[in-house]
mmCIF file of C-alpha atoms in Angstrom:
data_model
loop_
_atom_site.group_PDB
_atom_site.id
_atom_site.type_symbol
_atom_site.label_atom_id
_atom_site.label_comp_id
_atom_site.label_asym_id
_atom_site.label_seq_id
_atom_site.Cartn_x
_atom_site.Cartn_y
_atom_site.Cartn_z
ATOM 1 C CA MET A 1 -0.116 0.158 0.658
ATOM 2 C CA GLY A 2 0.942 3.369 -0.307
ATOM 3 C CA GLY A 3 2.351 5.775 1.976
ATOM 4 C CA ASP A 4 1.137 9.511 2.977
ATOM 5 C CA MET A 5 3.127 12.623 3.127
ATOM 6 C CA SER A 6 4.957 12.013 6.689
ATOM 7 C CA GLY A 7 5.981 8.213 4.939
ATOM 8 C CA GLU A 8 4.334 6.687 7.122
ATOM 9 C CA PRO A 9 2.443 3.794 5.854
ATOM 10 C CA ASN A 10 -1.004 3.522 5.167
ATOM 11 C CA PRO A 11 -2.694 0.908 7.713
ATOM 12 C CA THR A 12 -3.925 -1.755 6.388
ATOM 13 C CA LYS A 13 -7.984 -2.950 6.916
ATOM 14 C CA ARG A 14 -7.088 -5.168 9.637
ATOM 15 C CA GLU A 15 -4.796 -2.563 11.112
ATOM 16 C CA ARG A 16 -7.722 -0.387 11.587
ATOM 17 C CA ARG A 17 -10.038 -3.259 12.522
ATOM 18 C CA GLU A 18 -7.895 -4.017 15.189
ATOM 19 C CA ALA A 19 -7.658 0.024 16.150
ATOM 20 C CA ALA A 20 -11.667 -0.207 15.632
ATOM 21 C CA ARG A 21 -12.093 -3.304 17.870
ATOM 22 C CA ALA A 22 -9.636 -1.814 20.575
ATOM 23 C CA ALA A 23 -11.512 1.804 20.006
ATOM 24 C CA ARG A 24 -14.453 -0.215 21.165
ATOM 25 C CA LEU A 25 -13.220 -1.739 23.707
ATOM 26 C CA ASP A 26 -12.303 2.079 25.582
ATOM 27 C CA SER A 27 -15.364 2.557 25.371
ATOM 28 C CA GLU A 28 -17.392 0.482 26.546
ATOM 29 C CA ARG A 29 -15.142 0.388 29.545
ATOM 30 C CA ALA A 30 -15.651 4.121 29.284
ATOM 31 C CA GLU A 31 -19.854 3.703 29.468
ATOM 32 C CA ALA A 32 -19.092 0.985 32.600
ATOM 33 C CA ALA A 33 -18.451 3.945 34.327
ATOM 34 C CA ALA A 34 -20.002 6.078 33.587
ATOM 35 C CA ALA A 35 -22.879 3.661 34.860
ATOM 36 C CA GLN A 36 -21.215 2.794 37.615
ATOM 37 C CA ARG A 37 -21.377 6.918 38.664
ATOM 38 C CA ARG A 38 -24.770 7.620 37.349
ATOM 39 C CA ARG A 39 -25.842 4.638 39.776
ATOM 40 C CA ARG A 40 -24.460 6.814 42.213
ATOM 41 C CA LEU A 41 -25.615 9.997 41.543
ATOM 42 C CA THR A 42 -28.935 8.230 41.384
ATOM 43 C CA THR A 43 -28.851 6.783 44.459
ATOM 44 C CA LEU A 44 -27.914 9.829 46.206
ATOM 45 C CA LEU A 45 -30.559 11.746 44.806
ATOM 46 C CA ALA A 46 -33.139 9.119 45.894
ATOM 47 C CA LEU A 47 -32.054 10.137 50.100
ATOM 48 C CA LEU A 48 -31.806 14.005 49.337
ATOM 49 C CA GLY A 49 -35.311 13.940 47.415
ATOM 50 C CA ALA A 50 -37.719 10.965 48.231
ATOM 51 C CA ALA A 51 -40.140 13.955 49.447
ATOM 52 C CA ALA A 52 -40.349 15.758 46.219
ATOM 53 C CA VAL A 53 -40.823 12.133 44.034
ATOM 54 C CA VAL A 54 -43.849 10.791 46.701
ATOM 55 C CA VAL A 55 -44.938 14.563 46.201
ATOM 56 C CA VAL A 56 -44.042 14.025 41.980
ATOM 57 C CA ALA A 57 -45.782 10.655 42.150
ATOM 58 C CA ALA A 58 -49.078 11.811 43.479
ATOM 59 C CA ILE A 59 -49.341 14.230 41.226
ATOM 60 C CA VAL A 60 -48.708 11.870 38.013
ATOM 61 C CA ILE A 61 -51.584 8.766 39.575
ATOM 62 C CA SER A 62 -53.998 11.326 40.660
ATOM 63 C CA GLY A 63 -54.087 13.510 36.922
ATOM 64 C CA GLY A 64 -52.288 10.236 34.676
ATOM 65 C CA ASP A 65 -54.518 9.728 31.748
ATOM 66 C CA GLY A 66 -54.347 7.565 28.505
ATOM 67 C CA ASP A 67 -53.635 10.702 26.464
ATOM 68 C CA SER A 68 -49.996 11.615 28.761
ATOM 69 C CA ALA A 69 -49.075 8.023 28.090
ATOM 70 C CA LYS A 70 -49.030 8.262 24.406
ATOM 71 C CA SER A 71 -46.994 11.703 24.934
ATOM 72 C CA ARG A 72 -44.215 9.508 26.563
ATOM 73 C CA PRO A 73 -41.472 8.904 24.237
ATOM 74 C CA GLY A 74 -40.394 5.729 25.651
ATOM 75 C CA ALA A 75 -44.537 4.755 24.996
ATOM 76 C CA ALA A 76 -44.413 4.551 20.984
ATOM 77 C CA GLN A 77 -41.540 2.999 20.613
ATOM 78 C CA LYS A 78 -42.452 -0.091 23.038
ATOM 79 C CA SER A 79 -45.833 -0.417 21.552
ATOM 80 C CA THR A 80 -44.175 -0.634 18.082
ATOM 81 C CA GLY A 81 -41.386 -3.615 19.478
ATOM 82 C CA ALA A 82 -38.896 -1.925 16.825
ATOM 83 C CA ILE A 83 -34.941 -1.988 17.744
ATOM 84 C CA PRO A 84 -31.909 -0.038 16.258
ATOM 85 C CA GLY A 85 -32.170 -0.485 12.960
ATOM 86 C CA GLN A 86 -35.141 -1.938 11.288
ATOM 87 C CA LYS A 87 -36.905 1.806 11.088
ATOM 88 C CA GLU A 88 -33.741 2.446 8.285
ATOM 89 C CA ALA A 89 -33.051 -0.765 7.197
ATOM 90 C CA GLY A 90 -36.347 -0.563 5.995
ATOM 91 C CA GLU A 91 -37.039 2.971 4.733
ATOM 92 C CA MET A 92 -33.163 1.995 2.500
ATOM 93 C CA LEU A 93 -34.485 -0.994 0.930
ATOM 94 C CA ALA A 94 -38.423 0.240 0.642
ATOM 95 C CA GLY A 95 -38.984 -0.888 -2.920
ATOM 96 C CA ILE A 96 -35.587 -2.672 -4.282
ATOM 97 C CA PRO A 97 -35.666 -6.160 -5.589
ATOM 98 C CA GLN A 98 -33.640 -9.302 -3.318
ATOM 99 C CA LYS A 99 -33.136 -12.054 -4.235
ATOM 100 C CA GLY A 100 -31.093 -14.832 -2.062
ATOM 101 C CA ILE A 101 -27.552 -12.595 -1.783
ATOM 102 C CA TYR A 102 -28.991 -9.353 -4.801
ATOM 103 C CA LEU A 103 -29.865 -6.600 -3.742
ATOM 104 C CA GLY A 104 -30.823 -4.938 -7.114
ATOM 105 C CA LYS A 105 -31.566 -5.287 -10.799
ATOM 106 C CA ALA A 106 -30.220 -8.268 -12.535
ATOM 107 C CA SER A 107 -30.147 -6.225 -15.544
ATOM 108 C CA ALA A 108 -27.128 -3.000 -13.423
ATOM 109 C CA PRO A 109 -24.555 -3.322 -15.311
ATOM 110 C CA VAL A 110 -22.031 -2.962 -12.941
ATOM 111 C CA GLN A 111 -22.170 -5.478 -10.057
ATOM 112 C CA LEU A 112 -20.450 -4.862 -6.370
ATOM 113 C CA ILE A 113 -19.489 -7.624 -4.579
ATOM 114 C CA GLU A 114 -19.003 -6.849 -0.662
ATOM 115 C CA PHE A 115 -16.893 -9.757 1.348
ATOM 116 C CA ALA A 116 -17.989 -9.063 5.109
ATOM 117 C CA ASP A 117 -17.885 -10.689 8.863
ATOM 118 C CA LEU A 118 -21.182 -9.984 10.649
ATOM 119 C CA GLN A 119 -19.173 -9.141 13.493
ATOM 120 C CA CYS A 120 -16.397 -6.777 11.977
ATOM 121 C CA PRO A 121 -16.767 -3.143 13.986
ATOM 122 C CA ILE A 122 -15.322 -1.781 9.872
ATOM 123 C CA CYS A 123 -18.273 -3.916 7.773
ATOM 124 C CA ARG A 124 -20.196 -1.937 10.669
ATOM 125 C CA GLU A 125 -19.070 1.376 9.735
ATOM 126 C CA TYR A 126 -19.003 0.657 5.625
ATOM 127 C CA SER A 127 -22.473 -0.561 6.228
ATOM 128 C CA LEU A 128 -24.419 2.275 8.694
ATOM 129 C CA GLN A 129 -21.641 4.791 6.887
ATOM 130 C CA THR A 130 -21.604 4.038 2.995
ATOM 131 C CA LEU A 131 -24.372 1.483 2.120
ATOM 132 C CA PRO A 132 -26.856 4.101 2.153
ATOM 133 C CA THR A 133 -25.982 6.084 -0.187
ATOM 134 C CA LEU A 134 -24.656 3.804 -2.147
ATOM 135 C CA VAL A 135 -28.114 2.101 -2.135
ATOM 136 C CA GLN A 136 -29.677 5.180 -3.055
ATOM 137 C CA ASP A 137 -27.408 6.575 -5.677
ATOM 138 C CA TYR A 138 -26.925 3.913 -8.138
ATOM 139 C CA VAL A 139 -29.052 0.744 -6.521
ATOM 140 C CA ARG A 140 -32.607 1.992 -6.404
ATOM 141 C CA THR A 141 -31.378 3.639 -9.706
ATOM 142 C CA GLY A 142 -30.592 0.634 -11.497
ATOM 143 C CA LYS A 143 -27.522 1.315 -12.070
ATOM 144 C CA VAL A 144 -26.097 -1.203 -9.829
ATOM 145 C CA ARG A 145 -26.412 -4.627 -8.178
ATOM 146 C CA MET A 146 -25.147 -5.426 -4.970
ATOM 147 C CA GLU A 147 -24.306 -9.629 -3.615
ATOM 148 C CA LEU A 148 -23.032 -9.906 0.102
ATOM 149 C CA ARG A 149 -20.384 -12.926 1.101
ATOM 150 C CA THR A 150 -20.628 -13.913 4.552
ATOM 151 C CA LEU A 151 -16.979 -14.575 5.556
ATOM 152 C CA SER A 152 -16.384 -15.740 9.104
ATOM 153 C CA PHE A 153 -12.865 -14.237 9.924
ATOM 154 C CA LEU A 154 -13.466 -13.419 13.537
ATOM 155 C CA GLY A 155 -14.243 -16.774 15.431
ATOM 156 C CA PRO A 156 -17.477 -19.025 16.476
ATOM 157 C CA ASP A 157 -19.864 -16.006 16.319
ATOM 158 C CA SER A 158 -19.561 -15.300 12.773
ATOM 159 C CA VAL A 159 -20.301 -18.754 11.401
ATOM 160 C CA THR A 160 -23.361 -18.430 13.707
ATOM 161 C CA ALA A 161 -24.631 -15.246 11.997
ATOM 162 C CA ALA A 162 -23.996 -16.033 8.722
ATOM 163 C CA ARG A 163 -25.965 -19.063 8.358
ATOM 164 C CA ALA A 164 -28.494 -17.232 10.285
ATOM 165 C CA ALA A 165 -28.021 -15.149 7.147
ATOM 166 C CA ALA A 166 -28.606 -17.452 5.252
ATOM 167 C CA GLY A 167 -31.914 -18.698 6.445
ATOM 168 C CA ALA A 168 -32.796 -14.818 5.632
ATOM 169 C CA ALA A 169 -31.492 -15.267 2.518
ATOM 170 C CA GLN A 170 -33.888 -18.125 1.656
ATOM 171 C CA GLN A 171 -36.822 -15.454 2.662
ATOM 172 C CA ASN A 172 -35.153 -12.682 0.656
ATOM 173 C CA LYS A 173 -33.982 -9.951 3.744
ATOM 174 C CA LEU A 174 -30.631 -10.545 3.016
ATOM 175 C CA TRP A 175 -29.720 -7.505 3.535
ATOM 176 C CA ASN A 176 -32.531 -6.340 6.027
ATOM 177 C CA PHE A 177 -30.974 -8.652 8.277
ATOM 178 C CA ALA A 178 -27.169 -7.324 7.635
ATOM 179 C CA ASP A 179 -27.773 -4.015 8.359
ATOM 180 C CA VAL A 180 -30.395 -4.447 10.995
ATOM 181 C CA PHE A 181 -27.828 -7.147 13.043
ATOM 182 C CA TYR A 182 -25.012 -4.093 12.749
ATOM 183 C CA TYR A 183 -26.501 -1.911 14.065
ATOM 184 C CA ASN A 184 -27.237 -3.972 17.103
ATOM 185 C CA GLN A 185 -23.944 -5.483 17.405
ATOM 186 C CA GLY A 186 -21.972 -6.858 20.127
ATOM 187 C CA GLU A 187 -18.168 -7.850 21.438
ATOM 188 C CA GLU A 188 -16.668 -9.918 19.130
ATOM 189 C CA ASN A 189 -16.664 -13.746 20.143
ATOM 190 C CA SER A 190 -18.857 -12.694 23.305
ATOM 191 C CA GLY A 191 -21.227 -15.559 22.709
ATOM 192 C CA TYR A 192 -24.438 -12.520 21.826
ATOM 193 C CA ALA A 193 -25.470 -14.259 18.814
ATOM 194 C CA THR A 194 -27.411 -16.449 20.377
ATOM 195 C CA PRO A 195 -30.650 -17.693 19.346
ATOM 196 C CA SER A 196 -33.397 -14.815 20.620
ATOM 197 C CA PHE A 197 -30.566 -11.652 19.709
ATOM 198 C CA LEU A 198 -31.050 -13.617 16.359
ATOM 199 C CA THR A 199 -34.518 -14.357 16.665
ATOM 200 C CA ARG A 200 -34.957 -10.115 17.406
ATOM 201 C CA ILE A 201 -32.892 -9.793 14.872
ATOM 202 C CA HIS A 202 -34.780 -12.264 12.028
ATOM 203 C CA LYS A 203 -37.606 -10.941 12.991
ATOM 204 C CA ALA A 204 -36.805 -6.837 13.027
ATOM 205 C CA SER A 205 -35.779 -7.801 9.971
ATOM 206 C CA GLY A 206 -39.472 -8.592 7.998
ATOM 207 C CA VAL A 207 -37.836 -12.469 8.259
ATOM 208 C CA ASP A 208 -39.816 -15.839 9.962
ATOM 209 C CA PRO A 209 -38.072 -16.960 12.412
ATOM 210 C CA ALA A 210 -38.809 -21.124 12.636
ATOM 211 C CA GLU A 211 -38.768 -20.681 9.269
ATOM 212 C CA ALA A 212 -34.859 -19.123 8.934
ATOM 213 C CA SER A 213 -33.723 -20.769 12.271
ATOM 214 C CA ALA A 214 -34.832 -23.884 11.242
ATOM 215 C CA PHE A 215 -32.760 -23.422 7.863
ATOM 216 C CA ALA A 216 -30.013 -22.373 9.573
ATOM 217 C CA ALA A 217 -29.806 -25.382 11.439
ATOM 218 C CA THR A 218 -29.432 -27.305 8.508
ATOM 219 C CA ASP A 219 -26.354 -27.974 5.515
ATOM 220 C CA ALA A 220 -27.208 -26.262 3.129
ATOM 221 C CA SER A 221 -26.956 -23.106 5.386
ATOM 222 C CA LYS A 222 -23.457 -24.283 5.114
ATOM 223 C CA GLU A 223 -23.440 -24.086 1.214
ATOM 224 C CA PRO A 224 -23.403 -20.188 1.051
ATOM 225 C CA LEU A 225 -20.188 -19.466 3.232
ATOM 226 C CA ALA A 226 -18.415 -22.390 1.610
ATOM 227 C CA ALA A 227 -18.943 -20.779 -1.918
ATOM 228 C CA ALA A 228 -18.018 -17.248 -0.324
ATOM 229 C CA ASN A 229 -14.741 -18.492 1.184
ATOM 230 C CA THR A 230 -13.990 -19.960 -2.641
ATOM 231 C CA LEU A 231 -14.764 -17.292 -3.437
ATOM 232 C CA ALA A 232 -12.867 -15.173 -1.756
ATOM 233 C CA GLN A 233 -9.240 -16.782 -2.359
ATOM 234 C CA ARG A 234 -10.328 -16.417 -6.707
ATOM 235 C CA TYR A 235 -10.006 -12.925 -5.210
ATOM 236 C CA SER A 236 -7.705 -12.495 -2.951
ATOM 237 C CA VAL A 237 -9.560 -11.729 0.092
ATOM 238 C CA ASP A 238 -7.770 -11.473 3.576
ATOM 239 C CA ALA A 239 -9.276 -8.494 5.436
ATOM 240 C CA THR A 240 -13.268 -7.295 6.098
ATOM 241 C CA PRO A 241 -14.832 -5.338 4.359
ATOM 242 C CA THR A 242 -13.538 -5.692 1.023
ATOM 243 C CA ILE A 243 -15.680 -4.794 -1.963
ATOM 244 C CA LEU A 244 -15.620 -5.925 -5.245
ATOM 245 C CA VAL A 245 -16.250 -3.571 -8.108
ATOM 246 C CA GLY A 246 -16.805 -4.552 -11.505
ATOM 247 C CA LYS A 247 -18.993 -4.942 -15.048
ATOM 248 C CA ARG A 248 -21.770 -7.094 -15.022
ATOM 249 C CA GLY A 249 -19.988 -10.205 -15.908
ATOM 250 C CA GLY A 250 -16.837 -8.731 -16.065
ATOM 251 C CA GLU A 251 -13.795 -8.882 -13.519
ATOM 252 C CA LEU A 252 -14.289 -6.993 -10.735
ATOM 253 C CA GLN A 253 -11.253 -5.209 -9.172
ATOM 254 C CA ALA A 254 -10.783 -4.697 -5.012
ATOM 255 C CA VAL A 255 -11.555 -0.666 -3.811
ATOM 256 C CA ASP A 256 -8.711 0.583 -1.914
ATOM 257 C CA ALA A 257 -10.460 2.326 0.493
ATOM 258 C CA ASP A 258 -11.433 3.299 3.941
ATOM 259 C CA SER A 259 -14.813 2.383 4.839
ATOM 260 C CA THR A 260 -15.982 5.264 5.275
ATOM 261 C CA ASP A 261 -15.008 7.275 2.805
ATOM 262 C CA VAL A 262 -17.839 7.548 0.673
ATOM 263 C CA GLY A 263 -16.001 9.469 -2.080
ATOM 264 C CA ALA A 264 -14.232 7.030 -3.380
ATOM 265 C CA PHE A 265 -16.539 4.113 -3.612
ATOM 266 C CA LYS A 266 -18.628 6.682 -5.663
ATOM 267 C CA SER A 267 -15.597 7.060 -7.668
ATOM 268 C CA ALA A 268 -14.912 3.566 -8.052
ATOM 269 C CA ILE A 269 -18.418 2.640 -9.535
ATOM 270 C CA ASP A 270 -18.902 6.040 -11.625
ATOM 271 C CA GLY A 271 -15.661 4.958 -12.915
ATOM 272 C CA VAL A 272 -16.921 1.406 -14.570
ATOM 273 C CA LEU A 273 -20.411 3.166 -14.908
ATOM 274 C CA GLY A 274 -18.327 4.953 -17.968
ATOM 275 C CA GLN A 275 -17.047 2.118 -19.509
ATOM 276 C CA ALA A 276 -20.114 -0.014 -19.776
#
């Protein structure tokens, strides 16, 4: 890879992924410390203001009605049962054809393949910060057809997640599933990809959880992983996310860009469109 003006080499995708993992761990530790301080403050305020709390509670109980419950921001969210990413994924993908691993019209002149690990924090950055613009500008307009190839570089939870994703792909909701999964991504290999977690992601993605889970338990759910690994070896993919772009039916080239550099990805796609 090229260097910068200082002569220092640019970080590789693997190095960026490790840096993102370290940053997330630091953030989680800071949040845990902040939560502990909030709990201590809450306890102190409860002791000092017990009388005031009682008065306020009495007012709420005596004067509360159905309309006041509707006015609480959390009330509507609780009643809908929505989870993070459900609304965003639905809006981004609404009206765009999906079939298995594919997103967009089969007649699109440009093909884009995304190699991703659902546990990868850099994949999350790409999907939440870059993908929406690419979908809006290129997939929705019929210029690009995307395909999502799930890998399992990071460990057991990656395999579990990929097989659950295969179940969503059977119902043509893979892209919804992946997006909602990223919004709710946990710490790598912490065991968070439990059946109950995956059921919530399936439901929020518009997937029948029972049907998807049943498929994920079969050997057939391993086939997309095997196919993705074979294709990754062909293109020497050794990190996620890796994005390949090229003419439909032609050779593909990897986009060498930071996961959040929307302009670089648009430039790569525009370059292929200019050749199509």
